[in-house]
Amino acid sequence: MRSLTAKELRQLYLDFFRSKGHAVISSASLIPENDPTVLFTTAGMHPLVPYLMGEKHPEGKRLCDVQKCVRTGDIDEVGDSSHCTFFEMLGNWSLGDYFKKESIAFSWEFLTDEKWLGIPKDKLYFTCFEGDKDAPRDTVAHDRWVEMGVDPSHIVYLPKKHNWWGPAGQTGPCGPDTEIFYDTGRPACGPDCKAGCDCGKYLEIWNNVFMEYNKVADGVFEPLEQKNVDTGMGLDRTVATLQGVESVFDTDAFSGIIALIAELSHKGYKDDPETTRAFRIIADHTRCAVFILGDQRGVTPSNVDQGYILRRLIRRSIRFASQLNMPRYALCTIAERVIDQYGEVYPELNENREKILTELRKEENRFADTLKKGIKEFHKLVANLEGTEIDGVSAFHLYDTYGFPIELTVELAKEKGVTVDEKGFAAAFEEHQKKSQAGAEQRFKGGLADNSEATAALHSATHLLQAALRKVLHDDTVSQKGSNITAERLRFDFSFGRKVTDEELREVERLVNEAIAAKVPITCEEMTVDEAKAQGAIGLFESKYGEKVKVYTMGPFSKEICGGPHAKNTGDLGRFEIKKEEASSSGVRRIKAVLIHD
Ligand code: SER
């Protein structure tokens, strides 16, 4: 088995799939576009949803990539050997091209062939979907592994909970998967220990999803027009396996960062379990914060949405850094190391270096002031506690007055052996949001993933809105900072330094409605990023040089790089009406608008 660095594995993976006719595409932004169902890109398939649903991809039907991902659902697990909030996912894709047999053959060759990873065949174990009322048992995948030479005793069938990959939101493309595990050689945890068991003996290294269904509602699965393959391999985790180390934090991806934390804290990574945990949390969270701050659609710390997650990550890191007595602004020093390490693969980190460091410093200043006071307040609270639970209103007070994310309060409470009424906190939070009219976002309503006409029309209206804003505000620097579409409304965030006046908003509305009244066809062309730029297309130029992108044109009104889908004609959109204009974060404005069909 070859022991590879993260850099080598990234390259080898792409080389392998390139040799199998796959085009290498760039990582999309960490902030999903037009998808209200999740805050971050959580898997490689996420930015590709329109193409899995049948939109044509400009680079063809076979793609591979390394996608930046953030998953914060597991944030409390960070500190163990395998959980990270940020990770890179290696993926290969068939958009209605090859299916199970080829996908399995590709994976087998890449994993076992000496020319590639050369993993001993007997170390690999597999799971396949056992079948239920929605889809049959996946004997095709099972039999294909056997054809490859796998001993049937190394393959187990498991139910949907294990072997089905669902959409990132609630609806969208999905299907059964087959997962590939590496046997670490550790003893089995019991007689039922087998691939899929999470005791640590079997490490999942790759997941091949056969996306042939569209989940349209709970329990309702319709066949997709095309059968797709979506695979995902966690980069750090596979490197840890190949390097034979105990955790992702012991790989070359983290060793420089861990060494720096040791230098800054004058402590040893393996001094004791608590110190190890603190090192890992600081390393993971700082890396994640750097990627979020340095993203193409950069986010800054705030009290809502992505900005809140970012704030949580930074503040949690700072708390552990102060526990280790690290100097002030230590996070900035670590962030610089992260940027240096990843800047070559993710140039946006270098481009945003100053912004990343400035924002980290600012957040540290903000937090330092409140942390001390808040901890004092917290201790007072615990000392005066009747019973063993901190009530929701007090927890909200810590949040509201001292900037304590609820997770921080819960964590501190745990250390004191008391609990927090988290439901009570959520209720107090909601009450506050209602009062300040900031919340009530229906984030979890179906999004573009359902591909419905309503969302496609709102998406087209978003393009017209951006074009109109640029015209009315006479400002070419007005650029998209976020877009979020539900079936009912669009929400568009854009860079602009002041409030947009009522007159300006009315003029923007008028221009959008003029484009709608003109009933121009919405056309799509494929071209390289540079051609798109030369034609004056706007949009996020996140693709690499020479890579093909789709450009949507709406007559003389709008030309924008975008994945789609869109309405066919501006005449199909209905009447455009702006409902609200407000600040989203510093230097960023937010517009909510609807399309009315009289
Ligand atoms: N979507 C699957 C996953 O995230 C495979 O890429 O595991």
XYZ file of C-alpha atoms and ligand atoms in Angstrom:
605
model
C 0.000 0.000 0.000
C 1.323 3.404 -0.899
C 1.698 5.996 1.817
C 0.629 9.258 0.228
C 0.458 12.863 1.378
C -2.809 14.760 1.017
C -1.352 16.616 -1.944
C -0.311 13.390 -3.646
C -3.677 11.702 -3.110
C -5.552 14.720 -4.459
C -3.453 14.621 -7.597
C -3.479 10.866 -8.040
C -7.255 10.696 -7.754
C -7.787 13.328 -10.416
C -5.156 11.729 -12.668
C -6.873 8.369 -12.388
C -10.302 9.677 -13.320
C -8.873 11.876 -16.041
C -7.398 8.699 -17.532
C -10.944 7.299 -17.502
C -12.339 10.168 -19.560
C -13.462 12.449 -16.727
C -13.128 16.226 -16.919
C -11.623 17.805 -13.807
C -13.878 20.586 -12.529
C -13.114 23.207 -9.869
C -14.463 23.144 -6.358
C -17.602 25.220 -6.084
C -18.051 27.790 -3.328
C -18.759 26.601 0.197
C -21.876 28.748 0.179
C -24.600 27.046 -1.847
C -26.282 29.152 -4.449
C -30.050 29.335 -4.698
C -30.517 26.494 -2.280
C -32.331 27.411 0.897
C -32.151 23.946 2.400
C -28.613 24.048 3.777
C -26.179 26.713 4.917
C -23.041 25.159 3.476
C -21.989 22.834 0.702
C -22.032 19.559 2.582
C -21.013 17.099 -0.129
C -19.561 17.022 -3.603
C -22.974 16.294 -5.080
C -24.474 19.445 -3.711
C -23.335 21.954 -6.357
C -24.080 19.355 -9.023
C -27.755 18.843 -8.176
C -29.102 20.591 -11.311
C -26.951 18.283 -13.463
C -27.986 15.162 -11.589
C -31.550 16.263 -12.313
C -30.871 16.442 -16.053
C -29.387 19.867 -16.806
C -26.517 19.525 -19.256
C -23.073 20.104 -17.750
C -20.723 22.089 -20.000
C -17.798 19.776 -19.227
C -19.656 16.639 -20.248
C -21.080 13.552 -18.584
C -17.985 12.352 -16.730
C -16.614 14.672 -14.104
C -14.273 14.515 -11.153
C -13.360 17.070 -8.534
C -12.136 17.914 -5.063
C -14.943 19.799 -3.365
C -14.621 21.931 -0.252
C -17.288 20.910 2.260
C -18.449 22.035 5.690
C -20.554 19.890 7.986
C -21.282 21.358 11.364
C -23.808 18.771 12.498
C -20.949 16.876 14.106
C -19.277 19.879 15.683
C -19.434 18.400 19.167
C -17.630 15.294 17.980
C -14.629 17.287 16.826
C -11.741 16.402 19.060
C -12.047 12.659 18.493
C -9.895 10.960 15.875
C -11.966 11.421 12.736
C -14.464 14.281 12.865
C -13.753 17.542 11.139
C -16.060 20.439 10.337
C -14.221 21.255 7.120
C -13.135 18.557 4.739
C -12.276 17.992 1.124
C -14.235 15.415 -0.765
C -12.811 13.631 -3.761
C -15.600 12.746 -6.159
C -16.254 11.244 -9.555
C -19.499 11.670 -11.405
C -21.462 10.066 -14.148
C -24.314 12.251 -15.329
C -26.459 9.699 -17.123
C -23.362 7.969 -18.521
C -21.838 4.886 -16.843
C -23.563 3.225 -13.920
C -22.945 0.604 -11.236
C -20.676 -1.809 -13.056
C -18.180 0.715 -14.344
C -18.266 2.730 -11.149
C -17.395 -0.300 -9.056
C -14.671 -1.358 -11.490
C -13.129 2.132 -11.363
C -13.119 2.148 -7.556
C -11.635 -1.319 -7.360
C -8.843 -0.473 -9.774
C -7.992 2.811 -8.059
C -7.936 1.262 -4.601
C -6.129 -1.983 -5.299
C -3.926 -1.558 -8.356
C -0.234 -1.092 -7.477
C -0.099 1.777 -9.936
C -2.653 3.682 -7.873
C -3.257 3.102 -4.136
C -2.270 -0.556 -3.995
C -4.387 -1.371 -0.923
C -4.252 -5.126 -0.171
C -7.534 -6.604 -1.422
C -8.233 -8.568 1.738
C -8.235 -5.346 3.776
C -11.323 -4.058 1.949
C -14.935 -4.626 3.031
C -18.189 -3.526 1.424
C -21.806 -2.763 2.207
C -24.733 -2.773 -0.229
C -28.366 -1.684 0.049
C -30.574 -4.489 1.364
C -33.787 -3.277 -0.308
C -37.144 -2.063 0.992
C -40.512 -0.845 -0.282
C -38.900 2.046 -2.167
C -36.156 0.238 -4.054
C -34.974 -3.338 -4.582
C -32.021 -5.051 -2.929
C -28.876 -4.029 -4.773
C -27.702 -7.413 -5.973
C -26.108 -5.768 -9.011
C -23.577 -3.947 -6.844
C -23.049 -7.009 -4.671
C -22.453 -9.316 -7.636
C -20.154 -6.828 -9.276
C -17.869 -6.775 -6.219
C -17.810 -10.566 -6.352
C -16.903 -10.390 -10.048
C -14.002 -8.119 -9.116
C -12.726 -10.918 -6.897
C -14.147 -9.906 -3.518
C -14.891 -12.749 -1.138
C -18.690 -12.654 -0.471
C -17.947 -12.818 3.258
C -16.538 -9.288 2.912
C -19.875 -7.900 1.685
C -22.930 -7.177 3.809
C -26.374 -5.843 2.971
C -27.627 -3.002 5.163
C -30.849 -0.978 5.306
C -31.585 2.535 4.096
C -30.218 4.131 7.239
C -26.739 2.995 6.153
C -26.830 2.470 2.426
C -28.875 5.207 0.894
C -27.705 8.668 0.107
C -30.393 11.266 0.335
C -30.549 14.774 -0.981
C -28.796 17.525 0.896
C -32.199 19.096 1.542
C -35.458 17.277 1.862
C -36.143 16.561 -1.774
C -33.930 15.832 -4.742
C -31.777 13.162 -6.339
C -30.927 10.116 -4.267
C -30.399 6.386 -4.429
C -28.826 3.294 -2.930
C -25.100 3.276 -2.327
C -22.308 0.846 -1.836
C -19.723 1.809 0.751
C -16.111 0.749 0.895
C -14.349 0.131 4.194
C -10.781 -0.482 5.246
C -10.143 -2.983 8.009
C -7.744 -1.334 10.460
C -6.879 -4.679 11.985
C -8.187 -3.584 15.392
C -10.087 -6.288 17.274
C -13.792 -6.652 16.541
C -16.058 -5.041 19.146
C -18.250 -8.139 19.360
C -19.681 -11.035 17.412
C -21.868 -8.684 15.291
C -19.013 -6.389 14.302
C -18.964 -6.041 10.514
C -18.505 -3.427 7.824
C -20.752 -0.508 8.744
C -20.097 -0.924 12.481
C -18.823 2.331 13.925
C -16.546 0.923 16.625
C -13.509 2.010 14.625
C -12.412 -1.339 13.246
C -13.807 -0.612 9.771
C -13.125 2.842 8.355
C -15.339 4.069 5.567
C -13.155 5.420 2.803
C -15.452 5.713 -0.198
C -19.119 5.917 -0.939
C -20.519 5.201 -4.392
C -24.084 6.430 -4.747
C -26.258 5.272 -7.601
C -28.593 8.185 -8.010
C -31.549 6.959 -9.943
C -34.409 8.379 -7.870
C -35.851 11.780 -7.174
C -37.320 12.146 -3.732
C -40.314 14.423 -4.254
C -41.822 14.134 -0.771
C -41.438 12.011 2.315
C -41.622 8.399 1.216
C -42.244 9.294 -2.440
C -39.470 8.340 -4.840
C -39.768 8.810 -8.584
C -37.280 7.434 -11.113
C -34.915 10.109 -12.389
C -34.712 10.729 -16.114
C -31.068 9.692 -16.049
C -29.108 7.282 -13.904
C -26.162 8.976 -12.205
C -23.162 7.995 -10.173
C -22.000 10.219 -7.305
C -19.006 9.070 -5.327
C -17.345 10.671 -2.361
C -14.024 9.940 -0.683
C -12.916 12.015 2.280
C -9.394 13.194 1.538
C -7.955 13.455 5.056
C -9.540 10.262 6.239
C -8.156 8.261 3.331
C -4.726 9.793 3.814
C -4.854 8.736 7.480
C -5.669 5.207 6.374
C -2.864 5.132 3.824
C -0.362 6.596 6.289
C -1.465 4.067 8.893
C -1.926 6.760 11.532
C -4.494 6.825 14.273
C -6.331 9.995 13.277
C -6.686 12.630 10.567
C -4.868 14.997 12.928
C -1.757 12.827 12.669
C -1.523 13.180 8.885
C 0.601 15.677 7.007
C -2.539 17.787 6.453
C -2.515 18.696 10.130
C 0.996 18.016 11.391
C 2.286 21.543 10.624
C -0.727 23.128 12.277
C -0.478 20.889 15.350
C 3.244 21.655 15.684
C 2.464 25.360 15.554
C -0.164 25.018 18.300
C 2.442 23.228 20.430
C 4.893 26.062 19.825
C 2.336 28.729 20.683
C 0.998 26.989 23.777
C 4.230 25.421 25.081
C 2.300 22.189 25.493
C 2.552 18.787 23.875
C -0.179 17.475 21.579
C -0.235 14.176 23.421
C 0.274 15.548 26.971
C -3.116 14.287 28.129
C -6.492 13.530 26.483
C -7.939 16.978 27.252
C -4.970 18.752 25.684
C -5.145 16.504 22.624
C -8.809 17.372 22.270
C -8.144 21.090 22.603
C -5.365 20.919 19.979
C -7.680 19.142 17.552
C -10.564 21.542 18.091
C -8.342 24.571 17.533
C -6.764 23.015 14.438
C -10.059 21.933 12.891
C -12.097 25.019 13.686
C -9.412 27.452 12.603
C -8.946 25.626 9.316
C -12.698 25.674 8.753
C -12.990 29.356 9.660
C -10.191 30.201 7.207
C -12.015 28.413 4.395
C -15.349 30.101 5.178
C -13.807 33.571 5.507
C -11.692 33.041 2.402
C -14.436 31.573 0.265
C -15.295 33.041 -3.114
C -18.567 34.147 -1.568
C -16.828 35.162 1.648
C -18.828 35.367 4.814
C -18.047 37.394 7.929
C -18.987 36.557 11.525
C -22.525 37.560 12.444
C -25.488 36.370 14.457
C -27.356 34.665 11.623
C -26.939 31.874 9.116
C -23.415 31.102 7.882
C -22.019 34.053 9.808
C -23.265 32.545 13.049
C -21.663 29.178 12.369
C -18.432 30.980 11.570
C -18.680 32.958 14.805
C -19.253 29.740 16.744
C -16.184 28.120 15.198
C -13.936 31.074 15.877
C -15.171 31.615 19.426
C -14.921 27.962 20.301
C -11.340 27.916 19.034
C -10.494 31.033 21.006
C -11.916 29.505 24.145
C -9.752 26.410 23.800
C -6.752 28.530 22.846
C -7.148 30.526 26.043
C -7.512 27.304 27.997
C -4.075 26.364 26.662
C -2.774 29.834 27.558
C -2.001 30.659 23.973
C -1.157 34.309 23.263
C -3.707 36.739 21.907
C -4.196 36.490 18.125
C -2.723 32.988 18.082
C -5.542 32.067 15.723
C -4.196 34.522 13.167
C -0.801 32.846 13.295
C -2.446 29.461 12.769
C -4.634 30.899 10.007
C -1.535 32.078 8.159
C -0.167 28.554 8.286
C -3.456 27.215 6.890
C -3.424 29.742 4.056
C 0.194 28.902 3.202
C -0.600 25.219 3.184
C -3.742 25.355 1.057
C -3.238 28.508 -0.997
C -1.861 26.681 -4.008
C -4.911 24.437 -4.373
C -7.415 27.110 -3.278
C -6.132 30.445 -4.624
C -9.093 32.283 -3.084
C -7.383 31.868 0.307
C -4.369 33.834 -0.861
C -6.551 36.424 -2.529
C -8.480 36.927 0.701
C -5.513 36.642 3.068
C -5.843 40.137 4.525
C -9.581 39.825 4.950
C -9.239 36.488 6.742
C -6.680 37.810 9.187
C -8.490 41.093 9.801
C -11.809 39.390 10.485
C -10.203 36.883 12.843
C -8.542 39.665 14.760
C -11.761 41.656 14.947
C -13.742 38.679 16.175
C -11.101 37.878 18.759
C -11.271 41.451 20.077
C -15.049 41.353 20.234
C -15.043 38.021 21.983
C -12.217 38.706 24.419
C -14.141 41.568 25.963
C -17.301 39.600 26.435
C -15.756 36.247 27.284
C -14.326 37.366 30.602
C -17.516 39.063 31.698
C -19.625 36.187 30.427
C -17.634 33.530 32.248
C -18.011 35.500 35.465
C -21.733 35.762 34.859
C -21.880 32.067 34.077
C -20.170 31.120 37.335
C -22.554 33.359 39.235
C -25.437 31.666 37.510
C -24.196 28.192 38.411
C -23.452 29.178 42.003
C -26.998 30.448 42.468
C -28.627 27.590 40.618
C -31.527 25.865 42.288
C -31.413 22.372 40.853
C -29.129 21.182 38.080
C -30.471 22.958 35.003
C -29.788 26.415 33.626
C -33.077 27.796 32.324
C -33.569 28.937 28.719
C -33.972 32.615 29.486
C -30.670 32.741 31.397
C -28.914 30.897 28.567
C -30.381 33.389 26.129
C -29.169 36.239 28.303
C -25.625 34.840 28.031
C -26.054 34.708 24.276
C -27.622 38.093 23.879
C -25.471 40.081 26.282
C -22.143 38.239 26.244
C -22.189 36.692 22.788
C -22.114 33.145 24.163
C -23.241 30.707 21.494
C -25.605 28.200 23.121
C -23.117 25.410 22.416
C -20.554 27.216 24.528
C -22.970 27.498 27.446
C -23.833 23.805 27.107
C -20.180 22.886 27.052
C -19.327 24.987 30.092
C -22.370 23.607 31.870
C -21.234 20.064 31.153
C -17.884 20.834 32.721
C -19.778 21.916 35.849
C -22.031 18.861 35.788
C -25.213 20.781 35.051
C -27.510 20.880 32.015
C -29.098 23.645 29.966
C -32.723 23.894 28.916
C -31.924 24.086 25.206
C -35.586 24.035 24.183
C -36.209 26.983 26.483
C -33.241 28.732 24.870
C -34.652 28.105 21.384
C -38.019 29.519 22.463
C -36.385 32.643 23.916
C -34.289 32.980 20.779
C -37.326 32.731 18.516
C -39.244 35.227 20.594
C -36.359 37.642 20.202
C -36.106 37.010 16.469
C -39.794 37.708 16.054
C -39.433 40.960 17.884
C -36.491 42.035 15.779
C -38.150 40.618 12.641
C -34.910 38.982 11.623
C -35.909 35.353 11.728
C -38.865 33.380 10.459
C -36.827 32.335 7.454
C -38.379 29.262 6.006
C -35.051 27.773 5.281
C -36.204 24.236 5.267
C -38.823 24.569 2.604
C -38.073 22.821 -0.694
C -35.547 24.580 -2.863
C -34.044 24.362 -6.278
C -33.502 20.724 -5.644
C -37.103 20.112 -6.565
C -36.481 21.908 -9.829
C -39.957 23.297 -9.860
C -41.102 25.946 -12.280
C -41.631 28.419 -9.459
C -38.032 28.244 -8.290
C -36.660 28.351 -11.843
C -38.689 31.527 -12.493
C -37.447 33.150 -9.272
C -33.930 32.195 -10.232
C -34.328 33.971 -13.582
C -35.802 36.977 -11.791
C -32.700 37.025 -9.578
C -30.533 37.526 -12.674
C -32.722 40.387 -13.857
C -32.613 41.888 -10.372
C -28.829 41.906 -10.258
C -28.610 43.499 -13.702
C -31.175 46.150 -12.733
C -29.387 46.938 -9.461
C -26.161 47.554 -11.301
C -27.905 49.928 -13.667
C -29.856 51.847 -11.086
C -27.032 52.098 -8.562
C -24.505 52.930 -11.318
C -22.184 50.504 -9.663
C -20.364 47.651 -11.353
C -19.065 46.523 -8.013
C -22.577 45.472 -7.010
C -22.031 41.766 -6.917
C -23.827 38.758 -5.639
C -23.023 37.752 -2.079
C -25.686 35.126 -1.715
C -28.884 33.890 -3.227
C -31.524 31.845 -1.542
C -34.715 30.759 -3.234
C -37.778 29.031 -1.878
C -40.893 28.235 -3.890
C -42.398 31.473 -2.557
C -39.718 34.129 -2.816
C -36.190 35.029 -3.804
C -33.635 36.507 -1.458
C -30.609 38.212 -2.921
C -27.584 39.526 -1.020
C -25.246 41.937 -2.769
C -22.320 44.161 -1.961
C -23.343 47.792 -1.569
C -22.314 50.340 1.002
C -25.610 52.040 1.920
C -29.350 51.611 2.041
C -31.046 51.504 -1.342
C -33.637 54.288 -1.434
C -37.322 53.698 -2.133
C -37.079 55.510 -5.458
C -34.167 53.325 -6.472
C -36.071 50.193 -5.484
C -39.080 51.270 -7.545
C -36.780 51.884 -10.508
C -35.204 48.437 -10.087
C -38.686 46.891 -10.038
C -39.641 48.842 -13.144
C -36.569 47.631 -15.052
C -37.128 43.996 -14.086
C -40.788 44.200 -15.107
C -39.748 45.836 -18.369
C -37.513 42.834 -19.124
C -40.411 40.539 -18.262
C -42.802 42.473 -20.507
C -40.289 42.207 -23.360
C -40.876 38.438 -23.347
C -37.334 37.572 -24.445
C -36.199 33.963 -24.635
C -33.744 32.827 -21.950
C -30.902 31.127 -23.744
C -27.920 29.152 -22.552
C -24.511 28.832 -24.181
C -21.391 26.984 -23.148
C -18.015 28.690 -23.296
C -14.771 29.066 -21.388
C -14.610 31.418 -18.432
C -12.470 33.797 -20.457
C -14.906 33.893 -23.342
C -17.686 34.595 -20.856
C -15.674 37.440 -19.345
C -14.935 38.841 -22.801
C -18.655 38.865 -23.575
C -19.282 40.878 -20.433
C -21.001 38.098 -18.504
C -21.200 38.666 -14.786
C -21.122 35.971 -12.137
C -18.753 34.136 -9.957
C -15.579 33.324 -11.867
C -14.712 30.370 -9.695
C -13.820 27.987 -12.477
C -10.256 27.542 -13.515
C -8.681 28.790 -16.706
C -10.032 27.044 -19.791
C -12.868 25.321 -17.951
C -16.237 25.528 -19.652
C -19.161 27.227 -18.005
C -22.766 27.942 -18.900
C -23.818 31.487 -19.654
C -27.488 32.423 -19.487
C -28.598 35.372 -21.588
C -31.895 37.237 -21.351
C -31.916 39.491 -24.422
C -30.149 42.774 -23.753
C -31.112 42.637 -20.072
C -28.803 40.094 -18.488
C -25.835 37.843 -19.175
C -24.589 35.752 -16.322
C -22.492 32.662 -15.604
C -24.762 30.174 -13.901
C -25.564 26.487 -13.616
C -29.291 26.927 -14.130
C -32.063 25.867 -14.259
C -34.053 28.814 -15.558
C -37.422 29.644 -17.064
C -37.630 29.493 -20.859
C -38.773 33.049 -21.468
C -38.816 36.180 -19.329
C -42.495 36.443 -20.244
C -43.167 33.416 -18.028
C -42.040 35.091 -14.839
C -45.094 37.060 -13.673
C -45.018 40.489 -12.028
C -41.896 41.238 -9.987
C -42.311 42.923 -6.641
C -39.672 43.829 -4.037
C -40.913 43.110 -0.524
C -38.012 44.238 1.558
C -34.560 45.817 1.496
C -32.324 45.605 4.547
C -28.746 45.228 5.734
C -27.476 41.666 5.733
C -23.998 42.243 7.140
C -21.486 45.050 6.916
C -21.301 46.257 3.304
C -23.914 43.753 2.175
C -27.595 44.502 1.458
C -30.419 42.012 1.178
C -33.498 42.151 -1.027
C -36.502 39.877 -0.780
C -38.830 39.790 -3.735
C -41.674 37.753 -5.174
C -43.238 36.998 -8.526
C -46.975 37.550 -8.680
C -49.122 35.764 -11.201
C -52.285 37.860 -11.540
N -22.909 12.057 -1.745
C -22.151 11.013 -1.166
C -21.477 11.426 0.110
O -21.403 12.591 0.407
C -21.107 10.530 -2.140
O -20.425 11.592 -2.715
O -21.027 10.576 0.829
